[in-house]
Amino acid sequence: MALSLQDIIPHLNAEIHGNISSKEIDLVSIDSRSMQNNEHTLFFALSGPNYDAHSYIYELIERGVRNFVVHYIPANVELKANFFVVSDTKLALQKFAEYYRNLFSFPVIGITGSNGKTIVKEWLNFLLSPDFNIIRSPKSYNSQIGVPLSVIATNEMHNLGIFEAGISTVGEMNALQKIIKPTIGLLTNIGSAHDEGFDNIGEKIKEKLQLFKDVDVLIYHKNRTIEQFLPSIGIQITSLGTKRRTFNWSFKDKEADVFISKNSVLDKTLLKIDYKKQSFEVKVPFLDDASVENAIQCLMVLLHFGYNFETIENRMNLLYPVEMRLKVKNGINNTTIIDDSYSSDFQSLKIALDFLESQNQHKKKTLILSDIFQSGLSNEELYARVSQLVISNKINRVIGIGETISQYKSKFVNCTTFNSTADFISAFEDLTFENETLLVKGARSFEFEKIVVLLEEKTHETVLEINLNAISHNLSFYKSKLKPSTKLMVMVKAFGYGSGGFEIAKLLEHLQVDYLGVAFADEGISLKISGIKTPIMVLNPENTSFRAIIQFQLEPEIYCMKGLNAFLKITEEKKLKNYPVHIKIDTGMHRLGFEEEDLPLLIETLKNTPSIEVKSVLSHLATSDDLENHDFATQQIALFERLSRQIMDELQINPIRHILNTSGISNFGESQYDMVRLGIGLYGISNDEKEQKYLENVGTLKSVISQIRTIEKNESVGYGRKFVAIQSMKIATIPIGYADGISRLWGNEIGYVMINNQKAPILGSICMDMLMVDCSGINCTEGDKVIVFGENPSVKEIAKKTHTIPYEILTSISQRVKRIFYRE
Ligand SMILES: *Cc1c(COP(=O)(O)O)cnc(C)c1O
């Protein structure tokens, strides 16, 4: 975009510290971790209850950034950069985007609604891209921060904008309306999602409609609920032909501008469209109501743009399911694949590269990239910029696929190119892919999914999918319960509660938690070897592992004199200074820890030990989740207060104190001390029903149907003939069994799996590697997906019915079940 600071600053309403003459800005950033930041970055330091980007300014200056929009100037940096001080940095970002939007005057489609925004946006982009240079929100950037960032990416060559707006409470849409300033409004389905911020549905609709208050035309699914609120944004339904037009459709109401009837034909839906006294037919390759409705919204836009029926038919027929996730998969030869094989535009390339950085599994990084379409830039400039990105993100190798990128090969340092995906595939055997991270990013027409199939490690069909966004969400939820000064340790013991050790740890490091906790030294060592730098506490170190603990800079919990003396022997022999250790006190759990009577000797020993430093003092509650034993927990906390105080006073030290686990945070929030230890809550499980509603499900265990058969009355299923049919029925075999961690107690019709959103009860006993379910009445075929747990059935439900706790279920999922990590 290249703007001068002189043009920008007046719109921020900022107090200027520094010199703004002749500074060019071509990147607006809010992410201190992005490697794309440089001297042409304008950095907005956002802050919230649990984070403050101002604390990274020093680091950013070291990396060359010179211009900051801040709320305050941190100590000791005043003279090193320019600071534009404002009262609210988020607001300043929005003001800047508003100003920037006004530099352009092409049509802009603004989309809001409860469901379908991102899909409609992606489809419109696909349908309209043959004729326009489109700027659109990347992924689902639709928030108070995502929208300004999306709009700021516009450049001179774009001639159509498509932006989505999402809100969670009253008052937010106004800000987004000013930034998007849509000329064409599109309201998708209004459902009950995200209801918390609104008193009622009317309030929610009114707020969403604010986006459309200045549009030339509003496109919507005709219905009375919506229409009764249209006058609130100055639209009268009857005023067809005036400047403020509506353009609506319906399956039922013949008065609608476009009347549609639908029919399913095999795997497609046939739409018959009546418009302006003419009619034509369009086939869309979907059967479900939501997809059909989203496709119709897109069709309405095409009609509004005046496309002829034939073009509409041809393009709509090509709509495809949108994959919005960046998926992380295990690849061949110890590679990690980041699969973003459904889109290729400059903005989403930047996002994918930032994601690549955050998932830094391997030092070596390869980008497999197709031609980039409709960037709005000349190819010369586009590939020069791509090359810049590749350099700043330290990508070692680029594999370009497509005729255009092949022409610009010389812009890249280590680059191989192929004219087509087919050429790449025929050369595949001669290329090496090993011990590296591969970002696969291509426009849909390049069919990069074929490349992903080649690169992917071939596995078992049962997988545990881990939603990394849900982990971030759950972390923020618990952070919001903490005082700003409370530190956070997250427990990643037992392979991250079964969810994946390294991947979770890497994400937590990225989210800047203060400590990680593991049970044994081995777990910590493998995290350190894979590059985790966040301090790691080892809860249960064996004396034999002390040397390795020191070698890998892990921090042991010390819980008895024998351990302390053994550890001291080594630290003294190695002449270490202030090696961090954590002292555990037993306050009633009676598992590990020093008791009150041990303290005098402990304190005496610690007095003369410069080789170690008591980094923290901790204890653990036995009943934090059990309100009937509330008093017991309170006594434990009181004892902890007294004993830890004694240690602090007598040693004259001020260590971090911590006693709360997840349910401790929920139920004993006033005893946060200096740090808390979050465990199961991160993985989406709370034993408080109210709190559970705010958590997102993290793990979904999926399998497939191996075989379907019909059995007759009196035939039995499985070992021991535990199930006998009382009538003819259809059953399916699923390749997952107790060796994968599914308890046999969940068999014999106690438990069920979900097939195509319907319950299929488990019949007979669960086998080692398989189980059988009743799928009579479910429309399904061999190869269909099966959900073993996730949203439904939830791990909590399974735990309850199999007489155990969610912890055991999560950690029992066998290591032979592949974990797949993804981000929405
Ligand atoms: C596992 C563990 C935690 C976390 O417990 P959750 O109930 O999962 O939050 C905290 N502290 C210690 C000492 C632990 O062993």
Short mmCIF file of C-alpha atoms in Angstrom, two decimals, residues 17-18 61 73-83:
data_model
loop_
_atom_site.label_atom_id
_atom_site.label_comp_id
_atom_site.label_asym_id
_atom_site.label_seq_id
_atom_site.Cartn_x
_atom_site.Cartn_y
_atom_site.Cartn_z
CA HIS A 17 7.12 11.73 19.74
CA GLY A 18 9.82 11.58 17.10
CA ILE A 61 13.05 -2.09 17.80
CA ILE A 73 5.87 4.82 25.83
CA PRO A 74 7.69 2.03 27.65
CA ALA A 75 10.80 2.92 29.66
CA ASN A 76 14.15 3.37 27.91
CA VAL A 77 12.97 3.31 24.31
CA GLU A 78 11.75 6.87 23.83
CA LEU A 79 14.71 7.95 21.73
CA LYS A 80 15.00 4.82 19.65
CA ALA A 81 11.84 5.07 17.55
CA ASN A 82 8.81 7.18 16.70
CA PHE A 83 5.87 6.91 19.04
#
